[in-house]
Amino acid sequence: METPYHVLLGRPWLHKHKLVSSTYHQCVKGRLNGKPIRIAANSCPFDQTEAHFVEAALYDDLASTGEPSIVRPCGTPLPVWKDIRDDPETDLQELLERKEKRKGHEVESGSPPQCVRVQLPDGRIVYRS
């Protein structure tokens, strides 16, 4: 039987063969004879003669033709790197150094940092380490 998919596998099969599925990249990645392999998803799995299949309804080709998409994208928009690169509030290097220092302190003391319950003047309760 011919299927309209390159790969349609369950999780046990993927784990058995040491493969990783990526929904973001729409592919399956793994190693074969020590070399990395990538099995890409079909970009257009149906031709015009197969348009009556139920599976065809799951694919949204409207966006490529310029028509509005059926589903609105959701998520948190990220700022452009050029806009925040010189922002003094986002010092990622300092954040990374603090995280490494905290992790080193945990290793030295042998226990994770303890949280302390603090009640703020407005009545809210917060936990601080």
PDB file of N, CA and C in Angstrom, residues 23-110:
ATOM      1  N   THR A  23       9.262  18.230  15.434  1.00  0.00           N
ATOM      2  CA  THR A  23       8.063  18.827  14.859  1.00  0.00           C
ATOM      3  C   THR A  23       8.362  20.235  14.349  1.00  0.00           C
ATOM      4  N   TYR A  24       9.319  20.913  14.972  1.00  0.00           N
ATOM      5  CA  TYR A  24       9.671  22.259  14.530  1.00  0.00           C
ATOM      6  C   TYR A  24      10.294  22.226  13.134  1.00  0.00           C
ATOM      7  N   HIS A  25      11.234  21.312  12.917  1.00  0.00           N
ATOM      8  CA  HIS A  25      11.909  21.225  11.630  1.00  0.00           C
ATOM      9  C   HIS A  25      11.197  20.282  10.667  1.00  0.00           C
ATOM     10  N   GLN A  26      10.115  19.626  11.112  1.00  0.00           N
ATOM     11  CA  GLN A  26       9.340  18.702  10.293  1.00  0.00           C
ATOM     12  C   GLN A  26      10.240  17.640   9.672  1.00  0.00           C
ATOM     13  N   CYS A  27      10.970  16.922  10.537  1.00  0.00           N
ATOM     14  CA  CYS A  27      11.851  15.873  10.051  1.00  0.00           C
ATOM     15  C   CYS A  27      12.163  14.891  11.171  1.00  0.00           C
ATOM     16  N   VAL A  28      12.835  13.811  10.812  1.00  0.00           N
ATOM     17  CA  VAL A  28      13.342  12.834  11.769  1.00  0.00           C
ATOM     18  C   VAL A  28      14.851  12.801  11.585  1.00  0.00           C
ATOM     19  N   LYS A  29      15.593  12.876  12.705  1.00  0.00           N
ATOM     20  CA  LYS A  29      17.051  12.895  12.635  1.00  0.00           C
ATOM     21  C   LYS A  29      17.616  11.698  13.380  1.00  0.00           C
ATOM     22  N   GLY A  30      18.765  11.226  12.919  1.00  0.00           N
ATOM     23  CA  GLY A  30      19.428  10.110  13.574  1.00  0.00           C
ATOM     24  C   GLY A  30      20.792   9.879  12.966  1.00  0.00           C
ATOM     25  N   ARG A  31      21.361   8.701  13.223  1.00  0.00           N
ATOM     26  CA  ARG A  31      22.670   8.341  12.673  1.00  0.00           C
ATOM     27  C   ARG A  31      22.558   6.995  11.989  1.00  0.00           C
ATOM     28  N   LEU A  32      23.246   6.864  10.861  1.00  0.00           N
ATOM     29  CA  LEU A  32      23.313   5.619  10.116  1.00  0.00           C
ATOM     30  C   LEU A  32      24.771   5.389   9.757  1.00  0.00           C
ATOM     31  N   ASN A  33      25.343   4.307  10.277  1.00  0.00           N
ATOM     32  CA  ASN A  33      26.759   3.999  10.067  1.00  0.00           C
ATOM     33  C   ASN A  33      27.661   5.145  10.519  1.00  0.00           C
ATOM     34  N   GLY A  34      27.289   5.799  11.615  1.00  0.00           N
ATOM     35  CA  GLY A  34      28.102   6.868  12.179  1.00  0.00           C
ATOM     36  C   GLY A  34      27.923   8.221  11.515  1.00  0.00           C
ATOM     37  N   LYS A  35      27.098   8.300  10.479  1.00  0.00           N
ATOM     38  CA  LYS A  35      26.882   9.572   9.788  1.00  0.00           C
ATOM     39  C   LYS A  35      25.487  10.092  10.118  1.00  0.00           C
ATOM     40  N   PRO A  36      25.352  11.410  10.331  1.00  0.00           N
ATOM     41  CA  PRO A  36      24.023  11.957  10.628  1.00  0.00           C
ATOM     42  C   PRO A  36      23.111  11.865   9.411  1.00  0.00           C
ATOM     43  N   ILE A  37      21.851  11.484   9.658  1.00  0.00           N
ATOM     44  CA  ILE A  37      20.862  11.432   8.581  1.00  0.00           C
ATOM     45  C   ILE A  37      19.678  12.307   8.963  1.00  0.00           C
ATOM     46  N   ARG A  38      18.943  12.762   7.958  1.00  0.00           N
ATOM     47  CA  ARG A  38      17.758  13.595   8.168  1.00  0.00           C
ATOM     48  C   ARG A  38      16.707  13.165   7.163  1.00  0.00           C
ATOM     49  N   ILE A  39      15.541  12.772   7.658  1.00  0.00           N
ATOM     50  CA  ILE A  39      14.432  12.389   6.791  1.00  0.00           C
ATOM     51  C   ILE A  39      13.418  13.522   6.869  1.00  0.00           C
ATOM     52  N   ALA A  40      13.283  14.271   5.788  1.00  0.00           N
ATOM     53  CA  ALA A  40      12.412  15.447   5.770  1.00  0.00           C
ATOM     54  C   ALA A  40      10.964  15.047   5.522  1.00  0.00           C
ATOM     55  N   ALA A  41      10.051  15.891   5.976  1.00  0.00           N
ATOM     56  CA  ALA A  41       8.627  15.681   5.723  1.00  0.00           C
ATOM     57  C   ALA A  41       8.310  16.060   4.282  1.00  0.00           C
ATOM     58  N   ASN A  42       7.208  15.552   3.798  1.00  0.00           N
ATOM     59  CA  ASN A  42       6.765  15.903   2.450  1.00  0.00           C
ATOM     60  C   ASN A  42       6.194  17.315   2.473  1.00  0.00           C
ATOM     61  N   SER A  43       6.642  18.170   1.565  1.00  0.00           N
ATOM     62  CA  SER A  43       6.089  19.518   1.522  1.00  0.00           C
ATOM     63  C   SER A  43       4.740  19.537   0.814  1.00  0.00           C
ATOM     64  N   CYS A  44       4.527  18.624  -0.112  1.00  0.00           N
ATOM     65  CA  CYS A  44       3.263  18.548  -0.842  1.00  0.00           C
ATOM     66  C   CYS A  44       2.928  17.069  -1.052  1.00  0.00           C
ATOM     67  N   PRO A  45       2.350  16.394  -0.050  1.00  0.00           N
ATOM     68  CA  PRO A  45       2.169  14.949  -0.116  1.00  0.00           C
ATOM     69  C   PRO A  45       1.040  14.473  -1.028  1.00  0.00           C
ATOM     70  N   PHE A  46       0.199  15.356  -1.521  1.00  0.00           N
ATOM     71  CA  PHE A  46      -0.936  14.937  -2.340  1.00  0.00           C
ATOM     72  C   PHE A  46      -0.867  15.578  -3.715  1.00  0.00           C
ATOM     73  N   ASP A  47      -1.215  14.814  -4.747  1.00  0.00           N
ATOM     74  CA  ASP A  47      -1.357  15.422  -6.070  1.00  0.00           C
ATOM     75  C   ASP A  47      -2.843  15.689  -6.303  1.00  0.00           C
ATOM     76  N   GLN A  48      -3.205  16.237  -7.461  1.00  0.00           N
ATOM     77  CA  GLN A  48      -4.590  16.631  -7.714  1.00  0.00           C
ATOM     78  C   GLN A  48      -5.544  15.446  -7.724  1.00  0.00           C
ATOM     79  N   THR A  49      -5.079  14.272  -8.119  1.00  0.00           N
ATOM     80  CA  THR A  49      -5.958  13.103  -8.156  1.00  0.00           C
ATOM     81  C   THR A  49      -6.260  12.578  -6.760  1.00  0.00           C
ATOM     82  N   GLU A  50      -5.459  12.926  -5.780  1.00  0.00           N
ATOM     83  CA  GLU A  50      -5.664  12.458  -4.414  1.00  0.00           C
ATOM     84  C   GLU A  50      -6.340  13.509  -3.532  1.00  0.00           C
ATOM     85  N   ALA A  51      -6.820  14.585  -4.118  1.00  0.00           N
ATOM     86  CA  ALA A  51      -7.371  15.689  -3.340  1.00  0.00           C
ATOM     87  C   ALA A  51      -8.624  15.304  -2.563  1.00  0.00           C
ATOM     88  N   HIS A  52      -9.265  14.196  -2.915  1.00  0.00           N
ATOM     89  CA  HIS A  52     -10.477  13.791  -2.211  1.00  0.00           C
ATOM     90  C   HIS A  52     -10.193  13.071  -0.897  1.00  0.00           C
ATOM     91  N   PHE A  53      -8.939  12.731  -0.621  1.00  0.00           N
ATOM     92  CA  PHE A  53      -8.606  12.039   0.619  1.00  0.00           C
ATOM     93  C   PHE A  53      -8.823  12.945   1.824  1.00  0.00           C
ATOM     94  N   VAL A  54      -9.202  12.344   2.929  1.00  0.00           N
ATOM     95  CA  VAL A  54      -9.438  13.090   4.161  1.00  0.00           C
ATOM     96  C   VAL A  54      -8.155  13.758   4.643  1.00  0.00           C
ATOM     97  N   GLU A  55      -7.007  13.097   4.441  1.00  0.00           N
ATOM     98  CA  GLU A  55      -5.742  13.653   4.911  1.00  0.00           C
ATOM     99  C   GLU A  55      -5.421  14.993   4.255  1.00  0.00           C
ATOM    100  N   ALA A  56      -5.913  15.199   3.033  1.00  0.00           N
ATOM    101  CA  ALA A  56      -5.620  16.440   2.320  1.00  0.00           C
ATOM    102  C   ALA A  56      -6.188  17.646   3.053  1.00  0.00           C
ATOM    103  N   ALA A  57      -7.248  17.441   3.810  1.00  0.00           N
ATOM    104  CA  ALA A  57      -7.858  18.546   4.545  1.00  0.00           C
ATOM    105  C   ALA A  57      -6.960  19.054   5.665  1.00  0.00           C
ATOM    106  N   LEU A  58      -6.008  18.235   6.103  1.00  0.00           N
ATOM    107  CA  LEU A  58      -5.137  18.631   7.206  1.00  0.00           C
ATOM    108  C   LEU A  58      -4.007  19.552   6.770  1.00  0.00           C
ATOM    109  N   TYR A  59      -3.767  19.671   5.490  1.00  0.00           N
ATOM    110  CA  TYR A  59      -2.672  20.493   4.990  1.00  0.00           C
ATOM    111  C   TYR A  59      -3.201  21.841   4.530  1.00  0.00           C
ATOM    112  N   ASP A  60      -2.508  22.887   4.897  1.00  0.00           N
ATOM    113  CA  ASP A  60      -2.948  24.239   4.594  1.00  0.00           C
ATOM    114  C   ASP A  60      -2.013  24.857   3.567  1.00  0.00           C
ATOM    115  N   ASP A  61      -2.398  24.778   2.310  1.00  0.00           N
ATOM    116  CA  ASP A  61      -1.587  25.370   1.242  1.00  0.00           C
ATOM    117  C   ASP A  61      -2.040  26.783   0.923  1.00  0.00           C
ATOM    118  N   LEU A  62      -3.001  27.321   1.662  1.00  0.00           N
ATOM    119  CA  LEU A  62      -3.506  28.660   1.370  1.00  0.00           C
ATOM    120  C   LEU A  62      -2.443  29.728   1.581  1.00  0.00           C
ATOM    121  N   ALA A  63      -1.598  29.548   2.583  1.00  0.00           N
ATOM    122  CA  ALA A  63      -0.590  30.561   2.898  1.00  0.00           C
ATOM    123  C   ALA A  63       0.388  30.756   1.747  1.00  0.00           C
ATOM    124  N   SER A  64       0.705  29.684   1.013  1.00  0.00           N
ATOM    125  CA  SER A  64       1.658  29.818  -0.085  1.00  0.00           C
ATOM    126  C   SER A  64       1.050  30.549  -1.281  1.00  0.00           C
ATOM    127  N   THR A  65      -0.290  30.568  -1.403  1.00  0.00           N
ATOM    128  CA  THR A  65      -0.923  31.253  -2.531  1.00  0.00           C
ATOM    129  C   THR A  65      -1.248  32.704  -2.216  1.00  0.00           C
ATOM    130  N   GLY A  66      -0.944  33.154  -1.014  1.00  0.00           N
ATOM    131  CA  GLY A  66      -1.188  34.536  -0.650  1.00  0.00           C
ATOM    132  C   GLY A  66      -2.499  34.750   0.074  1.00  0.00           C
ATOM    133  N   GLU A  67      -3.337  33.729   0.192  1.00  0.00           N
ATOM    134  CA  GLU A  67      -4.593  33.856   0.912  1.00  0.00           C
ATOM    135  C   GLU A  67      -4.328  33.739   2.408  1.00  0.00           C
ATOM    136  N   PRO A  68      -5.210  34.293   3.232  1.00  0.00           N
ATOM    137  CA  PRO A  68      -4.977  34.202   4.677  1.00  0.00           C
ATOM    138  C   PRO A  68      -5.066  32.765   5.166  1.00  0.00           C
ATOM    139  N   SER A  69      -4.281  32.457   6.159  1.00  0.00           N
ATOM    140  CA  SER A  69      -4.248  31.119   6.728  1.00  0.00           C
ATOM    141  C   SER A  69      -5.504  30.858   7.547  1.00  0.00           C
ATOM    142  N   ILE A  70      -5.918  29.604   7.631  1.00  0.00           N
ATOM    143  CA  ILE A  70      -7.095  29.229   8.407  1.00  0.00           C
ATOM    144  C   ILE A  70      -6.811  29.391   9.894  1.00  0.00           C
ATOM    145  N   VAL A  71      -5.616  29.040  10.312  1.00  0.00           N
ATOM    146  CA  VAL A  71      -5.242  29.099  11.721  1.00  0.00           C
ATOM    147  C   VAL A  71      -4.336  30.295  11.952  1.00  0.00           C
ATOM    148  N   ARG A  72      -4.684  31.090  12.955  1.00  0.00           N
ATOM    149  CA  ARG A  72      -3.832  32.226  13.292  1.00  0.00           C
ATOM    150  C   ARG A  72      -2.642  31.756  14.109  1.00  0.00           C
ATOM    151  N   PRO A  73      -1.435  32.243  13.826  1.00  0.00           N
ATOM    152  CA  PRO A  73      -0.284  31.842  14.638  1.00  0.00           C
ATOM    153  C   PRO A  73      -0.418  32.411  16.042  1.00  0.00           C
ATOM    154  N   CYS A  74       0.058  31.646  17.017  1.00  0.00           N
ATOM    155  CA  CYS A  74       0.025  32.126  18.392  1.00  0.00           C
ATOM    156  C   CYS A  74       1.412  31.957  18.994  1.00  0.00           C
ATOM    157  N   GLY A  75       1.701  32.706  20.020  1.00  0.00           N
ATOM    158  CA  GLY A  75       3.002  32.616  20.662  1.00  0.00           C
ATOM    159  C   GLY A  75       3.479  33.985  21.087  1.00  0.00           C
ATOM    160  N   THR A  76       4.696  34.035  21.542  1.00  0.00           N
ATOM    161  CA  THR A  76       5.295  35.278  21.993  1.00  0.00           C
ATOM    162  C   THR A  76       6.228  35.795  20.916  1.00  0.00           C
ATOM    163  N   PRO A  77       5.959  36.970  20.372  1.00  0.00           N
ATOM    164  CA  PRO A  77       6.867  37.501  19.357  1.00  0.00           C
ATOM    165  C   PRO A  77       8.204  37.879  19.984  1.00  0.00           C
ATOM    166  N   LEU A  78       9.274  37.532  19.314  1.00  0.00           N
ATOM    167  CA  LEU A  78      10.613  37.846  19.799  1.00  0.00           C
ATOM    168  C   LEU A  78      11.116  39.112  19.125  1.00  0.00           C
ATOM    169  N   PRO A  79      11.824  39.959  19.861  1.00  0.00           N
ATOM    170  CA  PRO A  79      12.361  41.166  19.239  1.00  0.00           C
ATOM    171  C   PRO A  79      13.508  40.824  18.294  1.00  0.00           C
ATOM    172  N   VAL A  80      13.729  41.695  17.351  1.00  0.00           N
ATOM    173  CA  VAL A  80      14.832  41.524  16.412  1.00  0.00           C
ATOM    174  C   VAL A  80      16.138  41.750  17.162  1.00  0.00           C
ATOM    175  N   TRP A  81      17.135  40.906  16.899  1.00  0.00           N
ATOM    176  CA  TRP A  81      18.410  40.973  17.621  1.00  0.00           C
ATOM    177  C   TRP A  81      19.058  42.345  17.488  1.00  0.00           C
ATOM    178  N   LYS A  82      18.958  42.966  16.321  1.00  0.00           N
ATOM    179  CA  LYS A  82      19.569  44.283  16.114  1.00  0.00           C
ATOM    180  C   LYS A  82      18.975  45.322  17.069  1.00  0.00           C
ATOM    181  N   ASP A  83      17.678  45.156  17.399  1.00  0.00           N
ATOM    182  CA  ASP A  83      17.015  46.123  18.274  1.00  0.00           C
ATOM    183  C   ASP A  83      17.442  45.987  19.730  1.00  0.00           C
ATOM    184  N   ILE A  84      17.762  44.773  20.185  1.00  0.00           N
ATOM    185  CA  ILE A  84      18.084  44.573  21.602  1.00  0.00           C
ATOM    186  C   ILE A  84      19.559  44.315  21.861  1.00  0.00           C
ATOM    187  N   ARG A  85      20.363  44.277  20.807  1.00  0.00           N
ATOM    188  CA  ARG A  85      21.781  43.945  20.957  1.00  0.00           C
ATOM    189  C   ARG A  85      22.491  44.878  21.929  1.00  0.00           C
ATOM    190  N   ASP A  86      22.231  46.176  21.853  1.00  0.00           N
ATOM    191  CA  ASP A  86      22.921  47.155  22.690  1.00  0.00           C
ATOM    192  C   ASP A  86      22.089  47.592  23.892  1.00  0.00           C
ATOM    193  N   ASP A  87      21.004  46.900  24.182  1.00  0.00           N
ATOM    194  CA  ASP A  87      20.135  47.249  25.303  1.00  0.00           C
ATOM    195  C   ASP A  87      20.835  46.912  26.619  1.00  0.00           C
ATOM    196  N   PRO A  88      21.010  47.894  27.524  1.00  0.00           N
ATOM    197  CA  PRO A  88      21.727  47.618  28.776  1.00  0.00           C
ATOM    198  C   PRO A  88      20.973  46.652  29.695  1.00  0.00           C
ATOM    199  N   GLU A  89      19.656  46.521  29.529  1.00  0.00           N
ATOM    200  CA  GLU A  89      18.885  45.640  30.401  1.00  0.00           C
ATOM    201  C   GLU A  89      19.129  44.166  30.094  1.00  0.00           C
ATOM    202  N   THR A  90      19.510  43.850  28.887  1.00  0.00           N
ATOM    203  CA  THR A  90      19.685  42.447  28.517  1.00  0.00           C
ATOM    204  C   THR A  90      21.163  42.119  28.420  1.00  0.00           C
ATOM    205  N   ASP A  91      21.792  41.928  29.554  1.00  0.00           N
ATOM    206  CA  ASP A  91      23.194  41.536  29.595  1.00  0.00           C
ATOM    207  C   ASP A  91      23.244  40.021  29.763  1.00  0.00           C
ATOM    208  N   LEU A  92      23.221  39.316  28.647  1.00  0.00           N
ATOM    209  CA  LEU A  92      23.158  37.860  28.675  1.00  0.00           C
ATOM    210  C   LEU A  92      24.434  37.247  29.237  1.00  0.00           C
ATOM    211  N   GLN A  93      25.567  37.879  28.984  1.00  0.00           N
ATOM    212  CA  GLN A  93      26.832  37.358  29.502  1.00  0.00           C
ATOM    213  C   GLN A  93      26.827  37.386  31.028  1.00  0.00           C
ATOM    214  N   GLU A  94      26.358  38.491  31.603  1.00  0.00           N
ATOM    215  CA  GLU A  94      26.287  38.596  33.061  1.00  0.00           C
ATOM    216  C   GLU A  94      25.303  37.568  33.623  1.00  0.00           C
ATOM    217  N   LEU A  95      24.185  37.379  32.950  1.00  0.00           N
ATOM    218  CA  LEU A  95      23.199  36.390  33.382  1.00  0.00           C
ATOM    219  C   LEU A  95      23.793  34.988  33.376  1.00  0.00           C
ATOM    220  N   LEU A  96      24.547  34.661  32.345  1.00  0.00           N
ATOM    221  CA  LEU A  96      25.189  33.355  32.250  1.00  0.00           C
ATOM    222  C   LEU A  96      26.223  33.173  33.361  1.00  0.00           C
ATOM    223  N   GLU A  97      27.010  34.212  33.632  1.00  0.00           N
ATOM    224  CA  GLU A  97      28.013  34.135  34.699  1.00  0.00           C
ATOM    225  C   GLU A  97      27.358  33.930  36.063  1.00  0.00           C
ATOM    226  N   ARG A  98      26.245  34.640  36.323  1.00  0.00           N
ATOM    227  CA  ARG A  98      25.533  34.457  37.593  1.00  0.00           C
ATOM    228  C   ARG A  98      24.994  33.037  37.717  1.00  0.00           C
ATOM    229  N   LYS A  99      24.480  32.508  36.622  1.00  0.00           N
ATOM    230  CA  LYS A  99      23.938  31.148  36.638  1.00  0.00           C
ATOM    231  C   LYS A  99      25.045  30.133  36.921  1.00  0.00           C
ATOM    232  N   GLU A 100      26.206  30.303  36.282  1.00  0.00           N
ATOM    233  CA  GLU A 100      27.326  29.390  36.514  1.00  0.00           C
ATOM    234  C   GLU A 100      27.841  29.508  37.946  1.00  0.00           C
ATOM    235  N   LYS A 101      27.892  30.745  38.478  1.00  0.00           N
ATOM    236  CA  LYS A 101      28.344  30.948  39.851  1.00  0.00           C
ATOM    237  C   LYS A 101      27.385  30.263  40.824  1.00  0.00           C
ATOM    238  N   ARG A 102      26.081  30.402  40.583  1.00  0.00           N
ATOM    239  CA  ARG A 102      25.086  29.774  41.441  1.00  0.00           C
ATOM    240  C   ARG A 102      25.199  28.255  41.380  1.00  0.00           C
ATOM    241  N   LYS A 103      25.417  27.725  40.178  1.00  0.00           N
ATOM    242  CA  LYS A 103      25.567  26.278  40.018  1.00  0.00           C
ATOM    243  C   LYS A 103      26.826  25.799  40.731  1.00  0.00           C
ATOM    244  N   GLY A 104      27.918  26.568  40.649  1.00  0.00           N
ATOM    245  CA  GLY A 104      29.154  26.225  41.344  1.00  0.00           C
ATOM    246  C   GLY A 104      28.972  26.259  42.850  1.00  0.00           C
ATOM    247  N   HIS A 105      28.191  27.216  43.350  1.00  0.00           N
ATOM    248  CA  HIS A 105      27.917  27.315  44.784  1.00  0.00           C
ATOM    249  C   HIS A 105      27.135  26.099  45.265  1.00  0.00           C
ATOM    250  N   GLU A 106      26.177  25.623  44.444  1.00  0.00           N
ATOM    251  CA  GLU A 106      25.405  24.431  44.805  1.00  0.00           C
ATOM    252  C   GLU A 106      26.320  23.222  44.925  1.00  0.00           C
ATOM    253  N   VAL A 107      27.267  23.090  44.001  1.00  0.00           N
ATOM    254  CA  VAL A 107      28.177  21.950  44.021  1.00  0.00           C
ATOM    255  C   VAL A 107      29.073  22.011  45.251  1.00  0.00           C
ATOM    256  N   GLU A 108      29.588  23.219  45.583  1.00  0.00           N
ATOM    257  CA  GLU A 108      30.466  23.379  46.742  1.00  0.00           C
ATOM    258  C   GLU A 108      29.742  23.073  48.047  1.00  0.00           C
ATOM    259  N   SER A 109      28.531  23.583  48.189  1.00  0.00           N
ATOM    260  CA  SER A 109      27.813  23.396  49.450  1.00  0.00           C
ATOM    261  C   SER A 109      27.183  22.017  49.545  1.00  0.00           C
ATOM    262  N   GLY A 110      27.000  21.350  48.426  1.00  0.00           N
ATOM    263  CA  GLY A 110      26.440  20.006  48.439  1.00  0.00           C
ATOM    264  C   GLY A 110      24.928  19.976  48.523  1.00  0.00           C
TER     265      GLY A 110
END
